Tab-separated table of C-alpha atoms in Angstrom:
chain	number	residue	atom	x	y	z
C	30	MET	CA	97.171	107.071	96.194
C	31	SER	CA	95.639	103.660	95.645
C	32	TYR	CA	92.459	102.316	94.093
C	33	ASP	CA	91.049	99.400	96.078
C	34	ILE	CA	88.327	96.842	95.497
C	35	LEU	CA	87.092	94.764	98.428
C	36	LEU	CA	85.690	91.261	97.977
C	37	LEU	CA	83.430	90.006	100.748
C	38	PRO	CA	80.965	87.204	101.399
C	39	ARG	CA	77.479	88.741	101.248
C	40	GLN	CA	74.045	87.257	101.776
C	41	PRO	CA	71.237	88.163	99.348
C	42	ASP	CA	69.469	90.273	102.008
C	43	GLN	CA	72.647	91.977	103.266
C	44	ASP	CA	73.555	95.532	102.370
C	45	TRP	CA	77.208	96.514	102.062
C	46	ASP	CA	77.363	98.189	105.491
C	47	GLU	CA	76.259	94.936	107.089
C	48	ALA	CA	78.751	92.933	105.026
C	49	LEU	CA	81.590	95.242	106.075
C	50	ALA	CA	80.507	95.063	109.704
C	51	ALA	CA	80.397	91.262	109.550
C	52	ASP	CA	83.911	91.199	108.114
C	53	GLU	CA	85.091	93.324	111.022
C	54	VAL	CA	83.856	90.918	113.715
C	55	GLU	CA	86.715	88.834	115.027
C	56	SER	CA	86.584	85.124	114.325
C	57	PRO	CA	88.290	82.198	116.087
C	58	GLU	CA	91.841	81.490	114.968
C	59	GLY	CA	91.938	78.938	112.194
C	60	ASP	CA	93.797	75.638	112.293
C	61	GLN	CA	96.192	73.995	109.849
C	62	GLY	CA	93.294	72.728	107.760
C	63	ASP	CA	91.955	76.263	107.330
C	64	LEU	CA	95.419	77.487	106.339
C	65	ASP	CA	95.887	74.710	103.782
C	66	ALA	CA	92.453	75.368	102.265
C	67	GLY	CA	93.103	79.109	102.079
C	68	VAL	CA	96.513	78.674	100.487
C	69	ALA	CA	95.028	76.258	97.957
C	70	VAL	CA	92.468	78.880	96.919
C	71	PHE	CA	95.220	81.479	96.629
C	72	ARG	CA	97.326	79.153	94.468
C	73	ARG	CA	94.398	78.737	92.083
C	74	ILE	CA	94.011	82.499	91.911
C	75	GLU	CA	97.756	82.865	91.307
C	76	ALA	CA	97.765	80.295	88.507
C	77	ARG	CA	94.887	81.959	86.684
C	78	LEU	CA	96.370	85.430	87.091
C	79	ARG	CA	99.730	84.275	85.721
C	80	GLU	CA	97.925	82.816	82.722
C	81	GLN	CA	95.739	85.866	82.098
C	82	LEU	CA	98.175	88.710	82.799
C	83	THR	CA	101.255	87.188	81.131
C	84	VAL	CA	103.497	89.589	83.074
C	85	HIS	CA	106.020	89.151	85.869
C	86	VAL	CA	104.368	88.685	89.276
C	87	GLU	CA	105.697	88.264	92.809
C	88	THR	CA	103.897	86.167	95.420
C	89	TRP	CA	103.974	85.370	99.109
C	90	VAL	CA	101.992	82.655	100.905
C	91	ALA	CA	101.425	82.018	104.588
C	92	GLU	CA	103.245	79.052	106.060
C	93	GLU	CA	102.195	79.232	109.712
C	94	VAL	CA	98.836	79.258	111.460
C	95	GLY	CA	97.918	82.455	113.280
C	96	GLY	CA	97.669	85.143	110.607
C	97	ASP	CA	94.662	86.366	108.671
C	98	VAL	CA	96.401	86.597	105.276
C	99	PHE	CA	96.694	83.465	103.146
C	100	GLY	CA	98.634	84.982	100.266
C	101	GLU	CA	99.658	88.120	98.389
C	102	LEU	CA	100.370	88.651	94.690
C	103	THR	CA	101.978	91.800	93.295
C	104	VAL	CA	102.595	92.967	89.719
C	105	PRO	CA	105.588	95.340	90.051
C	106	GLY	CA	105.096	96.954	86.661
C	107	SER	CA	101.570	98.200	87.347
C	108	GLY	CA	101.271	98.248	91.123
C	109	LEU	CA	98.481	95.666	91.062
C	110	GLN	CA	98.187	93.764	94.340
C	111	VAL	CA	95.904	90.871	95.242
C	112	GLU	CA	95.497	89.802	98.869
C	113	LEU	CA	93.471	86.839	100.101
C	114	TYR	CA	92.393	86.995	103.745
C	115	ASP	CA	90.721	84.398	105.904
C	116	ARG	CA	87.224	85.803	105.237
C	117	SER	CA	87.691	88.365	102.475
C	118	ALA	CA	90.034	89.561	99.744
C	119	SER	CA	91.205	92.787	98.150
C	120	VAL	CA	92.502	93.885	94.759
C	121	SER	CA	94.268	97.240	94.578
C	122	LEU	CA	96.343	99.497	92.364
C	123	SER	CA	98.926	101.270	94.492
C	124	ASP	CA	99.780	103.624	91.621
C	125	PRO	CA	97.073	104.009	88.960
C	126	ASP	CA	99.452	106.097	86.843
C	127	ALA	CA	102.066	103.323	86.517
C	128	GLU	CA	102.806	101.899	83.101
C	129	VAL	CA	102.584	98.226	82.242
C	130	LEU	CA	104.173	98.291	78.789
C	131	SER	CA	107.933	98.055	78.729
C	132	ASP	CA	110.134	99.730	76.130
C	133	ASP	CA	110.301	96.659	73.950
C	134	GLU	CA	106.649	95.564	74.220
C	135	THR	CA	104.137	96.215	71.499
C	136	LEU	CA	101.126	98.490	71.557
C	137	GLY	CA	98.692	97.080	69.011
C	138	ASP	CA	100.586	97.187	65.690
C	139	GLU	CA	102.993	99.813	67.047
C	140	THR	CA	106.304	98.927	68.650
C	141	LEU	CA	107.804	101.196	71.286
C	142	GLY	CA	111.503	101.696	72.086
C	143	ASP	CA	114.027	101.684	69.244
C	144	GLU	CA	111.673	99.872	66.858
C	145	THR	CA	109.440	101.434	64.249
C	146	LEU	CA	106.057	103.114	64.468
C	147	GLY	CA	104.511	102.565	61.060
C	148	ASP	CA	107.180	103.822	58.635
C	149	ALA	CA	108.807	106.159	61.164
C	150	THR	CA	111.666	105.214	63.451
C	151	LEU	CA	111.394	106.136	67.150
C	152	GLY	CA	114.429	107.650	68.863
C	153	ASP	CA	115.420	110.011	66.049
C	154	ALA	CA	111.844	110.863	65.073
C	155	THR	CA	111.052	113.144	68.008
C	156	THR	CA	107.866	114.480	66.458
C	157	VAL	CA	106.385	111.037	65.964
C	158	ALA	CA	107.310	110.042	69.508
C	159	ASP	CA	105.689	113.145	70.967
C	160	ASP	CA	102.497	112.518	69.009
C	161	ALA	CA	102.389	108.856	70.049
C	162	ALA	CA	103.031	109.477	73.778
C	163	PRO	CA	99.514	110.628	74.775
C	164	ALA	CA	97.895	107.698	72.981
C	165	ALA	CA	100.362	105.271	74.566
C	166	ASP	CA	99.718	106.684	78.045
C	167	ALA	CA	95.969	106.347	77.558
C	168	VAL	CA	96.269	102.735	76.420
C	169	ASP	CA	98.711	101.972	79.231
C	170	ARG	CA	96.240	103.220	81.814
C	171	GLU	CA	93.416	101.232	80.258
C	172	ALA	CA	95.662	98.160	80.312
C	173	ILE	CA	96.229	98.682	84.034
C	174	HIS	CA	92.500	99.010	84.622
C	175	ASP	CA	91.965	95.815	82.636
C	176	GLN	CA	94.437	94.029	84.922
C	177	LEU	CA	92.352	95.162	87.889
C	178	ARG	CA	89.131	93.933	86.297
C	179	GLN	CA	90.614	90.548	85.415
C	180	ALA	CA	91.998	90.109	88.928
C	181	VAL	CA	88.660	91.010	90.544
C	182	ARG	CA	86.795	88.588	88.270
C	183	ILE	CA	89.185	85.725	89.003
C	184	VAL	CA	89.191	86.285	92.772
C	185	ALA	CA	85.387	86.499	92.809
C	186	GLU	CA	85.036	83.263	90.824
C	187	GLU	CA	87.483	81.341	93.015
C	188	THR	CA	86.116	82.578	96.360
C	189	GLY	CA	82.445	83.220	95.707
C	190	TYR	CA	82.835	86.715	97.201
C	191	GLU	CA	81.163	89.850	95.825
C	192	ALA	CA	83.185	92.891	94.785
C	193	TYR	CA	82.649	96.294	96.394
C	194	ASP	CA	84.121	99.622	95.300
C	195	PRO	CA	84.605	101.825	98.413
C	196	GLN	CA	85.584	104.784	96.245
C	197	ARG	CA	82.115	104.831	94.668
C	198	GLY	CA	80.252	103.258	97.608
C	199	ALA	CA	78.654	100.608	95.416
C	200	ALA	CA	79.166	97.153	93.965
C	201	PHE	CA	82.074	97.011	91.530
C	202	ASP	CA	80.737	96.905	87.974
C	203	GLY	CA	84.050	97.186	86.145
C	204	THR	CA	84.166	100.980	86.305
C	205	VAL	CA	87.478	102.370	87.562
C	206	ASP	CA	86.795	105.950	88.659
C	207	GLU	CA	90.191	107.424	89.448
C	208	SER	CA	88.663	110.818	90.198
C	209	ALA	CA	87.071	109.277	93.281
C	210	VAL	CA	90.502	108.900	94.895
C	211	ALA	CA	92.068	112.065	93.487
C	212	VAL	CA	91.284	113.930	96.709
C	213	ASP	CA	93.770	115.394	99.178
C	214	SER	CA	93.651	113.088	102.180
C	215	GLY	CA	96.286	114.929	104.164
C	216	VAL	CA	98.764	112.094	103.670
C	217	PRO	CA	102.152	113.042	102.155
C	218	ASP	CA	102.685	111.744	98.629
C	219	ASP	CA	105.845	109.892	99.684
C	220	GLN	CA	104.049	107.998	102.449
C	221	PRO	CA	102.944	104.470	101.513
C	222	ALA	CA	99.187	104.223	101.012
C	223	THR	CA	97.290	102.309	103.680
C	224	SER	CA	95.209	99.404	102.505
C	225	LEU	CA	91.673	100.625	101.908
C	226	ARG	CA	90.383	97.491	103.568
C	227	ALA	CA	92.032	98.590	106.818
C	228	GLU	CA	90.760	102.145	106.314
C	229	SER	CA	87.223	100.928	105.669
C	230	LEU	CA	87.242	98.700	108.725
C	231	THR	CA	88.650	101.522	110.855
C	232	ALA	CA	85.844	103.787	109.648
C	233	MET	CA	83.317	101.088	110.516
C	234	ARG	CA	84.771	100.836	114.030
C	235	ARG	CA	84.150	104.556	114.496
C	236	ASP	CA	80.658	104.488	113.014
C	237	PRO	CA	78.156	104.974	115.882
C	238	ALA	CA	75.392	103.151	114.005
C	239	ALA	CA	77.580	100.091	113.384
C	240	MET	CA	78.761	100.236	116.989
C	241	ARG	CA	75.170	100.243	118.255
C	242	ARG	CA	74.292	97.263	116.055
C	243	ARG	CA	77.166	95.284	117.547
C	244	ALA	CA	76.156	96.428	121.034
C	245	TYR	CA	72.593	95.140	120.503
C	246	LEU	CA	74.010	91.851	119.229
C	247	TYR	CA	76.231	91.395	122.296
C	248	LEU	CA	73.442	92.432	124.653
C	249	GLY	CA	70.998	90.010	123.039
C	250	ILE	CA	73.437	87.102	123.230
C	251	GLY	CA	74.374	88.090	126.775
C	252	VAL	CA	70.769	88.155	127.959
C	253	VAL	CA	69.997	84.744	126.425
C	254	LEU	CA	73.104	83.073	127.862
C	255	THR	CA	72.736	84.694	131.291
C	256	VAL	CA	69.075	83.674	131.591
C	257	LEU	CA	69.968	80.161	130.456
C	258	GLY	CA	72.745	79.950	133.032
C	259	VAL	CA	70.505	81.191	135.841
C	260	PHE	CA	67.775	78.688	134.929
C	261	ARG	CA	70.314	75.876	134.991
C	262	LEU	CA	71.531	76.982	138.424
C	263	PHE	CA	67.986	77.084	139.846
C	264	ASP	CA	67.396	73.675	138.288
C	265	GLY	CA	70.306	72.304	140.278
C	266	GLN	CA	72.638	71.933	137.281
C	267	GLY	CA	75.682	73.571	138.795
C	268	SER	CA	78.189	71.922	136.463
C	269	TRP	CA	81.154	73.674	134.880
C	270	LEU	CA	79.162	74.056	131.662
C	271	THR	CA	76.523	76.078	133.501
C	272	TRP	CA	79.141	78.401	134.977
C	273	LEU	CA	80.812	78.748	131.572
C	274	VAL	CA	77.528	79.726	129.909
C	275	LEU	CA	76.819	82.179	132.718
C	276	ALA	CA	80.313	83.705	132.499
C	277	ILE	CA	80.081	84.159	128.722
C	278	GLY	CA	76.654	85.744	129.098
C	279	VAL	CA	77.868	88.220	131.717
C	280	PHE	CA	80.925	89.134	129.636
C	281	ASP	CA	78.716	89.717	126.586
C	282	LEU	CA	76.432	91.946	128.647
C	283	ILE	CA	79.388	93.969	129.914
C	284	GLY	CA	80.811	94.208	126.382
C	285	GLY	CA	77.445	95.317	125.007
C	286	VAL	CA	77.051	98.027	127.651
C	287	MET	CA	80.580	99.312	127.040
C	288	MET	CA	80.054	99.294	123.282
C	289	MET	CA	76.754	101.174	123.640
C	290	SER	CA	78.503	103.778	125.793
C	291	LEU	CA	81.262	104.143	123.217
C	292	ALA	CA	78.668	104.539	120.445
C	293	LYS	CA	77.063	107.386	122.398
C	294	GLN	CA	80.457	109.054	122.849
C	295	LEU	CA	81.255	108.762	119.137
C	296	SER	CA	77.821	110.101	118.214
C	297	ALA	CA	78.259	113.050	120.570
C	298	ALA	CA	81.717	113.731	119.143
C	299	ASP	CA	80.358	113.654	115.586
C	300	ASP	CA	77.528	116.016	116.543
C	301	GLY	CA	80.032	118.364	118.163
C	302	ALA	CA	82.246	118.332	115.095
C	303	THR	CA	79.265	119.089	112.874
C	304	ALA	CA	78.248	121.984	115.121
C	305	ASP	CA	81.793	123.338	115.084
C	306	ASP	CA	81.879	123.193	111.283
C	307	GLY	CA	78.689	125.213	111.058
C	308	ALA	CA	79.566	127.752	113.741
C	309	THR	CA	80.800	131.235	112.928
C	310	PRO	CA	84.221	132.000	114.444
C	311	ASP	CA	84.256	134.706	117.114
C	312	ASP	CA	86.879	136.638	115.232
C	313	ALA	CA	85.077	136.431	111.891
C	314	PRO	CA	84.856	139.830	110.188
C	315	THR	CA	81.495	141.596	110.231
C	316	ASP	CA	79.968	144.281	108.111
C	317	ARG	CA	79.223	146.570	111.075
C	318	VAL	CA	79.433	150.237	110.094
C	319	GLU	CA	81.102	152.550	112.564
C	320	GLN	CA	78.869	155.507	113.482
């Protein structure tokens, strides 16, 4: 189970579905300059997180052009992970129940481990330890949530992206609602959790409405480029540029038609699944009374 926050570029008139769909659209592969700029942003995020969290962190940065991840930062003690992509970012807690306070760290004025808690000594004072455990767990969890909030704030400030909470389906306002992810997803507990960014994008790919929007976009671009190419041909401009524009337009038209067809298939499949859910099984028991 993981709690994920997505950070995306979003225009003032964009809703979150549109922002997610825009993030899904493939972009041209970046060059060395793009990689250097992305790594520089990640290094700034890393430096601020190290200063704010004051805990051990592990990092990885991209060194070669071709990937869509500029850097990753992980806090082993809490499961916090920060990933910076080429056009977005994510902050997640892979295990919201993990503890961030070690045995020799302090909790307010209380010291855990073999130190003292007020005038009582932990270790031999079982009763005091048992009474302190629930309070410590509660503070530990809040400390983890605070790590998440700090990381989201820093990433947002360094990138200019806006934070979205897929668990709640709304902009992230600092609320960490663990109950939103405490649902049986059919995935074994010992199986690593998939990044919610990938899950969200996969869901968008299977959303008929989003698919139709992309189909209309491709069809519109295809029509414009095809008409432009044909006009250039009739005008006697049979250069390679004309044929390139015409080829791109035709490919966009084909892609738009295929995407529209796929959207119809997904919509039909969703309608069928809904009908199946509402249907009464043939072998369902009835209240018929034998005469």
